[in-house]
Coordinates of C-alpha atoms in Angstrom, one line a residue:
M1 CA -0.2 0.0 0.3
N2 CA 1.8 3.3 -1.0
L3 CA 1.6 6.3 1.5
R4 CA -0.8 8.4 -0.5
F5 CA -3.5 5.5 -0.8
A6 CA -2.8 4.7 3.1
A7 CA -3.4 8.4 3.9
V8 CA -6.9 8.3 1.6
V9 CA -7.8 4.8 3.8
C10 CA -7.2 6.4 6.8
C11 CA -9.0 9.5 6.2
L12 CA -11.9 8.1 4.9
W13 CA -11.9 5.3 7.8
L14 CA -11.5 7.7 10.7
C15 CA -14.4 10.2 9.0
S16 CA -16.6 7.1 8.7
V17 CA -16.0 5.7 12.3
V18 CA -16.3 9.5 14.2
C19 CA -19.5 10.3 12.1
V20 CA -21.0 7.2 12.9
A21 CA -20.0 7.1 16.6
Q22 CA -21.3 10.5 17.0
S23 CA -24.7 9.4 15.7
G24 CA -25.0 6.3 18.4
S25 CA -24.5 3.5 16.1
S26 CA -23.7 0.0 17.1
S27 CA -20.2 -1.2 16.7
T28 CA -21.5 -3.6 13.8
D29 CA -22.1 -0.5 11.6
D30 CA -19.0 0.9 12.4
A31 CA -17.2 -2.1 11.3
I32 CA -19.3 -2.3 7.9
W33 CA -19.1 1.5 7.2
S34 CA -15.2 1.8 7.9
L35 CA -15.0 -1.4 5.6
E36 CA -17.3 0.2 2.7
S37 CA -14.9 3.4 3.2
K38 CA -11.8 1.5 2.2
L39 CA -13.9 -0.1 -0.8
M40 CA -14.4 3.7 -2.1
A41 CA -10.7 4.7 -1.6
T42 CA -9.4 1.5 -3.9
S43 CA -11.0 3.4 -7.2
N44 CA -9.9 6.4 -8.9
A45 CA -12.9 8.6 -8.8
S46 CA -12.3 10.4 -12.1
Q47 CA -12.7 7.0 -14.0
L48 CA -15.6 5.6 -12.4
L49 CA -19.1 4.8 -13.9
M50 CA -21.5 6.9 -11.9
V51 CA -25.1 5.4 -12.0
P52 CA -28.0 7.5 -10.8
L53 CA -30.6 6.4 -8.1
T54 CA -34.2 5.5 -9.3
L55 CA -36.8 5.2 -6.9
I56 CA -39.8 2.6 -7.3
Q57 CA -42.7 5.0 -7.2
G58 CA -45.4 2.2 -7.3
A59 CA -44.0 0.9 -4.0
A60 CA -45.6 2.8 -1.5
S61 CA -49.2 1.7 -2.6
K62 CA -47.8 -1.9 -1.8
G63 CA -46.3 -1.1 1.4
A64 CA -43.2 -2.0 0.0
V65 CA -41.3 0.6 1.7
C66 CA -37.7 1.4 3.6
L67 CA -37.6 1.5 7.5
D68 CA -38.9 5.1 7.4
G69 CA -41.6 4.6 5.2
T70 CA -39.6 6.1 2.3
L71 CA -39.6 4.6 -1.2
P72 CA -37.0 1.8 -2.1
G73 CA -34.7 2.5 -5.0
Y74 CA -32.0 1.1 -7.4
H75 CA -29.3 1.8 -10.0
L76 CA -29.5 0.4 -13.5
H77 CA -27.1 0.8 -16.2
R78 CA -28.4 -0.8 -19.3
G79 CA -26.5 -3.6 -21.3
L80 CA -25.5 -3.3 -25.1
G81 CA -24.8 -5.5 -27.7
S82 CA -24.7 -9.4 -26.6
G83 CA -25.5 -8.6 -23.3
A84 CA -28.7 -6.5 -24.0
N85 CA -31.0 -9.2 -22.7
R86 CA -28.8 -10.4 -19.8
W87 CA -29.3 -9.2 -16.3
L88 CA -27.2 -9.0 -13.1
I89 CA -28.7 -7.9 -10.0
Q90 CA -26.6 -6.8 -7.1
L91 CA -28.3 -6.9 -3.6
E92 CA -26.5 -4.0 -1.6
G93 CA -25.3 -5.0 1.9
G94 CA -24.6 -3.3 5.3
G95 CA -25.6 -5.1 7.9
W96 CA -28.4 -5.7 10.2
C97 CA -30.6 -4.0 12.9
N98 CA -31.4 -6.2 16.0
T99 CA -33.2 -4.0 18.3
R100 CA -36.1 -1.4 18.1
R101 CA -33.3 1.2 19.0
S102 CA -30.9 0.1 16.2
C103 CA -33.8 0.1 13.9
I104 CA -34.8 3.5 14.9
F105 CA -31.2 4.7 14.2
R106 CA -30.9 3.1 11.0
K107 CA -34.0 5.0 9.6
T108 CA -31.9 8.1 10.0
T109 CA -29.2 6.7 7.5
R110 CA -28.8 5.3 4.1
R111 CA -29.3 1.7 5.3
G112 CA -33.1 2.8 6.3
S113 CA -34.2 5.8 4.2
S114 CA -34.0 6.8 0.6
N115 CA -33.9 10.1 1.8
H116 CA -30.3 9.5 2.8
M117 CA -29.1 7.3 0.2
E118 CA -26.4 8.8 -2.6
K119 CA -28.2 9.8 -5.5
V120 CA -25.5 8.3 -7.5
L121 CA -23.4 5.3 -7.0
A122 CA -20.1 4.1 -8.5
F123 CA -20.6 1.0 -10.5
T124 CA -16.9 -1.1 -9.9
G125 CA -15.8 -4.8 -10.0
I126 CA -18.6 -6.9 -11.2
L127 CA -20.8 -3.9 -12.0
S128 CA -18.1 -2.3 -14.1
N129 CA -18.9 -1.4 -17.7
K130 CA -15.1 -1.7 -19.1
A131 CA -14.5 -5.3 -20.5
N132 CA -10.9 -4.9 -19.3
E133 CA -12.2 -4.7 -15.5
N134 CA -15.4 -7.2 -15.8
P135 CA -14.8 -9.3 -18.7
D136 CA -18.0 -11.6 -18.7
F137 CA -20.4 -9.0 -17.5
F138 CA -19.4 -5.7 -18.6
N139 CA -22.0 -5.0 -20.9
W140 CA -24.9 -6.7 -19.2
N141 CA -27.8 -4.8 -17.6
R142 CA -26.4 -4.3 -14.2
V143 CA -28.5 -3.3 -11.2
K144 CA -27.7 -2.4 -7.7
L145 CA -30.6 -3.2 -5.5
R146 CA -30.6 -0.6 -2.2
Y147 CA -30.7 -2.1 1.1
C148 CA -32.9 -0.2 3.4
D149 CA -34.9 -3.0 5.5
G150 CA -32.3 -4.0 7.9
A151 CA -32.9 -7.8 7.6
S152 CA -31.7 -9.0 4.2
F153 CA -34.8 -8.1 2.3
T154 CA -36.8 -10.5 4.2
G155 CA -39.3 -8.8 6.6
D156 CA -42.7 -8.0 6.6
S157 CA -44.3 -6.7 9.4
E158 CA -44.4 -3.2 11.1
D159 CA -44.1 -1.5 14.5
Q160 CA -46.5 1.3 14.6
S161 CA -45.5 2.7 17.8
S162 CA -42.1 3.5 16.6
Q163 CA -43.1 4.0 12.9
L164 CA -40.8 1.2 11.7
Y165 CA -41.7 -0.7 8.8
Y166 CA -39.9 -4.0 8.2
R167 CA -41.0 -4.8 4.6
G168 CA -37.5 -6.4 3.0
Q169 CA -39.7 -8.9 1.4
R170 CA -42.2 -6.4 -0.2
I171 CA -39.1 -4.3 -1.5
W172 CA -37.6 -7.6 -3.2
Q173 CA -41.1 -8.3 -4.8
V174 CA -41.7 -4.7 -6.3
A175 CA -38.0 -4.3 -7.3
M176 CA -38.4 -7.7 -9.3
E177 CA -41.8 -6.4 -10.7
E178 CA -39.9 -3.2 -11.7
L179 CA -37.1 -4.6 -13.5
L180 CA -39.4 -6.9 -15.2
S181 CA -40.9 -4.2 -16.5
K182 CA -37.6 -2.6 -17.6
G183 CA -37.0 -5.9 -20.1
M184 CA -35.8 -8.2 -17.7
Q185 CA -38.9 -10.5 -18.5
K186 CA -36.8 -11.1 -21.8
A187 CA -33.9 -11.8 -20.3
D188 CA -32.1 -14.9 -21.6
Q189 CA -29.5 -15.0 -18.9
A190 CA -29.6 -13.7 -15.2
L191 CA -27.7 -13.5 -12.3
L192 CA -28.4 -12.5 -8.9
S193 CA -25.5 -11.2 -6.7
G194 CA -25.2 -9.5 -3.3
C195 CA -22.4 -8.8 -0.8
S196 CA -22.4 -9.0 3.0
A197 CA -25.9 -8.7 4.2
G198 CA -26.6 -8.7 0.5
G199 CA -24.9 -12.1 0.0
L200 CA -27.0 -13.5 2.8
A201 CA -30.1 -12.0 1.0
S202 CA -29.0 -13.8 -2.4
I203 CA -29.1 -17.0 -0.6
L204 CA -32.5 -16.2 0.9
H205 CA -33.9 -15.1 -2.3
C206 CA -31.8 -17.3 -5.2
D207 CA -35.0 -19.8 -5.9
Q208 CA -37.2 -16.9 -5.6
F209 CA -35.2 -15.1 -8.4
K210 CA -35.3 -18.1 -10.8
A211 CA -39.1 -18.3 -10.0
V212 CA -40.2 -14.9 -11.3
L213 CA -38.1 -15.3 -14.6
P214 CA -39.2 -17.3 -17.5
G215 CA -38.2 -21.1 -17.7
T216 CA -36.4 -20.6 -20.8
T217 CA -34.0 -18.1 -18.6
K218 CA -30.4 -19.1 -17.5
V219 CA -30.6 -18.2 -13.9
K220 CA -27.9 -18.5 -11.1
C221 CA -26.9 -16.8 -7.8
L222 CA -23.7 -15.5 -6.6
S223 CA -22.9 -14.8 -2.6
D224 CA -20.1 -12.7 -2.0
A225 CA -19.0 -12.4 1.8
G226 CA -22.4 -13.8 2.8
M227 CA -21.3 -17.2 4.7
F228 CA -22.1 -16.0 8.0
M229 CA -21.1 -18.8 10.1
D230 CA -23.0 -19.8 13.6
A231 CA -19.4 -19.6 15.5
V232 CA -17.9 -19.5 19.0
D233 CA -16.7 -16.0 19.6
V234 CA -13.4 -15.6 21.7
S235 CA -15.3 -15.6 25.1
G236 CA -16.7 -18.8 24.3
G237 CA -20.3 -16.9 23.6
H238 CA -22.2 -16.8 20.7
S239 CA -22.4 -13.2 19.5
L240 CA -23.6 -13.4 16.1
R241 CA -26.1 -15.9 16.6
N242 CA -27.3 -13.2 19.7
M243 CA -27.5 -10.7 17.1
F244 CA -29.3 -12.7 14.4
Q245 CA -32.0 -13.8 17.1
G246 CA -32.3 -10.0 17.4
V247 CA -33.1 -9.6 13.9
V248 CA -35.3 -12.6 13.7
T249 CA -37.6 -11.6 16.7
V250 CA -37.8 -7.8 16.0
Q251 CA -38.7 -7.8 12.7
N252 CA -41.0 -11.4 13.1
L253 CA -39.2 -13.2 10.2
Q254 CA -40.4 -16.6 11.3
K255 CA -42.7 -16.6 8.7
E256 CA -40.6 -15.5 5.9
L257 CA -37.9 -18.0 6.3
S258 CA -37.5 -21.4 4.8
T259 CA -40.0 -23.6 5.9
T260 CA -37.8 -26.5 5.0
C261 CA -35.4 -25.6 7.4
T262 CA -38.1 -24.4 10.2
K263 CA -39.5 -27.7 10.4
H264 CA -36.0 -29.2 12.1
L265 CA -34.4 -26.1 13.3
D266 CA -35.3 -22.8 15.2
P267 CA -36.1 -19.8 13.0
T268 CA -32.5 -18.0 14.3
S269 CA -30.6 -21.1 12.8
C270 CA -32.5 -20.8 9.6
F271 CA -31.0 -17.4 9.0
F272 CA -27.5 -18.7 8.8
P273 CA -26.5 -19.7 5.7
Q274 CA -25.0 -22.8 6.6
N275 CA -28.3 -24.4 7.2
L276 CA -29.8 -23.0 4.0
V277 CA -26.9 -23.4 1.1
S278 CA -27.3 -27.2 0.5
E279 CA -31.2 -26.6 0.0
I280 CA -31.4 -24.2 -2.6
K281 CA -32.3 -25.6 -6.1
T282 CA -30.9 -23.1 -8.4
P283 CA -26.9 -23.0 -9.1
M284 CA -25.0 -20.9 -6.6
F285 CA -21.6 -19.7 -6.3
L286 CA -20.0 -19.1 -2.9
L287 CA -17.4 -16.2 -2.8
N288 CA -15.8 -15.9 0.6
A289 CA -12.5 -15.2 2.6
A290 CA -11.9 -18.2 4.8
Y291 CA -11.1 -15.3 7.7
D292 CA -14.0 -13.0 6.6
A293 CA -12.8 -9.5 7.9
W294 CA -16.1 -8.5 8.9
Q295 CA -16.7 -11.9 11.2
V296 CA -13.3 -11.5 12.7
Q297 CA -14.5 -7.9 14.0
E298 CA -18.0 -8.6 14.9
S299 CA -18.7 -12.3 15.1
L300 CA -15.4 -13.7 16.4
A301 CA -13.8 -10.9 18.4
P302 CA -16.3 -8.2 18.9
P303 CA -15.5 -5.8 21.9
S304 CA -18.4 -7.4 24.2
A305 CA -16.4 -10.7 23.6
D306 CA -12.7 -9.2 24.3
R307 CA -13.4 -7.1 27.2
T308 CA -9.8 -6.9 28.1
G309 CA -8.8 -6.1 24.5
S310 CA -6.3 -9.0 24.3
W311 CA -7.7 -9.2 20.5
K312 CA -7.7 -5.7 19.6
A313 CA -4.3 -5.7 18.0
C314 CA -4.9 -9.3 16.3
K315 CA -8.2 -8.5 14.8
S316 CA -7.1 -5.1 13.4
D317 CA -4.3 -6.9 11.7
H318 CA -3.8 -10.3 11.4
S319 CA 0.3 -10.0 11.4
H320 CA -0.1 -9.1 14.8
C321 CA -1.8 -12.3 16.1
N322 CA 0.0 -14.8 18.5
S323 CA 0.1 -18.4 17.4
S324 CA -3.1 -19.6 19.7
Q325 CA -5.1 -16.7 17.8
I326 CA -4.1 -17.6 14.6
H327 CA -5.2 -21.5 15.9
F328 CA -8.5 -19.9 16.5
F329 CA -9.1 -18.6 13.0
Q330 CA -7.8 -21.8 11.5
D331 CA -10.7 -23.6 13.6
F332 CA -13.1 -20.9 12.1
R333 CA -11.8 -21.8 8.8
S334 CA -12.3 -25.3 9.1
Q335 CA -15.9 -25.0 10.3
M336 CA -16.7 -23.2 6.8
V337 CA -14.9 -25.4 5.1
N338 CA -16.7 -28.2 6.6
A339 CA -20.2 -26.2 6.1
V340 CA -19.9 -26.4 2.4
K341 CA -19.1 -29.7 1.7
T342 CA -22.5 -30.8 1.0
F343 CA -23.2 -27.7 -1.3
S344 CA -20.0 -28.6 -3.2
A345 CA -20.8 -32.1 -3.7
S346 CA -23.6 -30.6 -6.4
A347 CA -21.9 -30.3 -9.8
H348 CA -23.9 -27.1 -10.5
N349 CA -22.8 -25.1 -7.6
G350 CA -19.2 -23.2 -7.3
L351 CA -16.7 -22.7 -4.6
F352 CA -14.3 -19.7 -4.3
I353 CA -12.8 -20.0 -0.8
N354 CA -9.4 -17.8 -0.2
S355 CA -7.7 -17.6 2.7
C356 CA -7.6 -14.1 3.1
F357 CA -8.8 -11.6 5.6
A358 CA -11.0 -10.0 3.1
H359 CA -14.8 -8.9 2.6
C360 CA -16.8 -8.3 -0.5
Q361 CA -14.2 -9.3 -3.2
S362 CA -16.7 -8.8 -6.0
E363 CA -17.2 -5.3 -5.5
R364 CA -13.9 -4.2 -5.4
Q365 CA -11.8 -3.7 -8.6
D366 CA -8.7 -4.8 -7.1
T367 CA -9.9 -7.9 -5.6
W368 CA -12.5 -8.8 -8.5
F369 CA -10.4 -8.3 -11.6
A370 CA -7.0 -6.5 -11.8
P371 CA -3.3 -7.2 -12.7
D372 CA -2.3 -8.0 -9.0
S373 CA -5.7 -9.5 -7.9
P374 CA -6.3 -12.5 -5.9
K375 CA -6.0 -15.9 -7.6
L376 CA -6.9 -19.5 -6.5
Y377 CA -5.6 -22.2 -9.2
G378 CA -4.1 -19.2 -11.4
K379 CA -7.5 -17.9 -11.9
T380 CA -9.0 -14.2 -10.3
V381 CA -12.5 -14.1 -8.6
A382 CA -13.9 -13.0 -11.9
E383 CA -12.4 -15.4 -14.1
S384 CA -13.7 -18.1 -11.9
V385 CA -17.1 -16.7 -11.6
G386 CA -17.4 -16.5 -15.2
D387 CA -16.3 -19.9 -15.7
W388 CA -18.8 -21.3 -13.5
Y389 CA -21.6 -19.4 -14.8
F390 CA -21.1 -19.9 -18.3
D391 CA -20.3 -23.5 -17.8
R392 CA -16.6 -23.2 -19.2
K393 CA -15.2 -25.5 -16.2
T394 CA -16.0 -26.7 -12.8
V395 CA -15.0 -24.3 -10.1
K396 CA -14.4 -25.9 -6.6
A397 CA -11.5 -23.8 -5.1
I398 CA -10.7 -23.6 -1.7
D399 CA -7.5 -22.2 -0.4
C400 CA -5.0 -24.0 1.6
P401 CA -4.6 -22.4 5.2
Y402 CA -3.3 -19.0 6.0
P403 CA -0.5 -17.9 5.2
C404 CA 0.0 -19.9 2.0
D405 CA -1.7 -17.5 0.0
K406 CA 0.6 -14.6 -1.4
T407 CA -2.3 -12.8 -3.7
C408 CA -4.5 -11.7 -0.7
H409 CA -5.8 -8.2 -0.6
D410 CA -5.9 -8.3 3.0
L411 CA -8.1 -5.6 5.0
T412 CA -6.2 -3.9 8.1
F413 CA -7.7 -1.3 10.3

């Protein structure tokens, strides 16, 4: 990392954390937003494709609104040539709200209100319109669906006393109706993707996506950094399970979750991807860092589980970890690899699990497709996803454990 780049990252990260902390956000949002600041800093702004926000005007009449009752929205860049009838939908990520208080705060941000969303967004990585940055999808119709419900596009309830609208499932439905009317009903190929909370959403909605498209459409799904594990944290507790239980409870998600799963597991377990991915009938690709930077920060070693601060240096920069801490991370990697064994056995599914401390590798240009991008078996993330989508070859790429991979673009704080 050169000094100028480091300075930009540092400035953006500090601004993000200071602004969010003053607003009373949770540490979860702090971590996500600081990560996003790093992602934005990796690109040359003058060369970015900037795509305007479109609000879904008919959404309110169908009860499909953001947490604060405002209209949901998306960014669409039209396809050209061979991509004119091909559609890529990217579900935005950004954590969850797991208490009434955190949802009330969230509706004052871009994650809960279209009033606070950016009016234009940069399309990079898998959304880029340049063949040398996005070789397989550059000329497709590419859509970024904004995230403003706080539960991975899944809820369908409301809290009238707090004027909170948990309508993620309805937002999903009206967005699909809108895009079908914009030409997606003629799609011959389609890919549903998503990163982080959006990566979880792509798992939750994969079969639904296939169902809304014509039977002749080739449909597949990509989950990037969405393989959230029901893992034990450094104190022996279950920080992420506790958070997910809050999301499921506050948004009353029980009735929206997979009935196949809820017949034999509790609702919170059915919000965890490891209990869902093997059920999905539509071909799916799991792209994940084995030591996902968000999960390290907020699931494995959150401040609530590290009251003495003994993990602070390690989770900020893995080069500062001692041998027992690295062993803990190796345990986590093993859990992830074991969790995808049944999923991987299906011939139509794909995997790219690299041993990096990263997050959201499809959205960042430097990790998606660039001269020094991360690689497994000689292929970048973009090449691997393309090989799988277009059936050029089987992709079941699982990295050897840290520190064997020298191609990683690790995130440090």
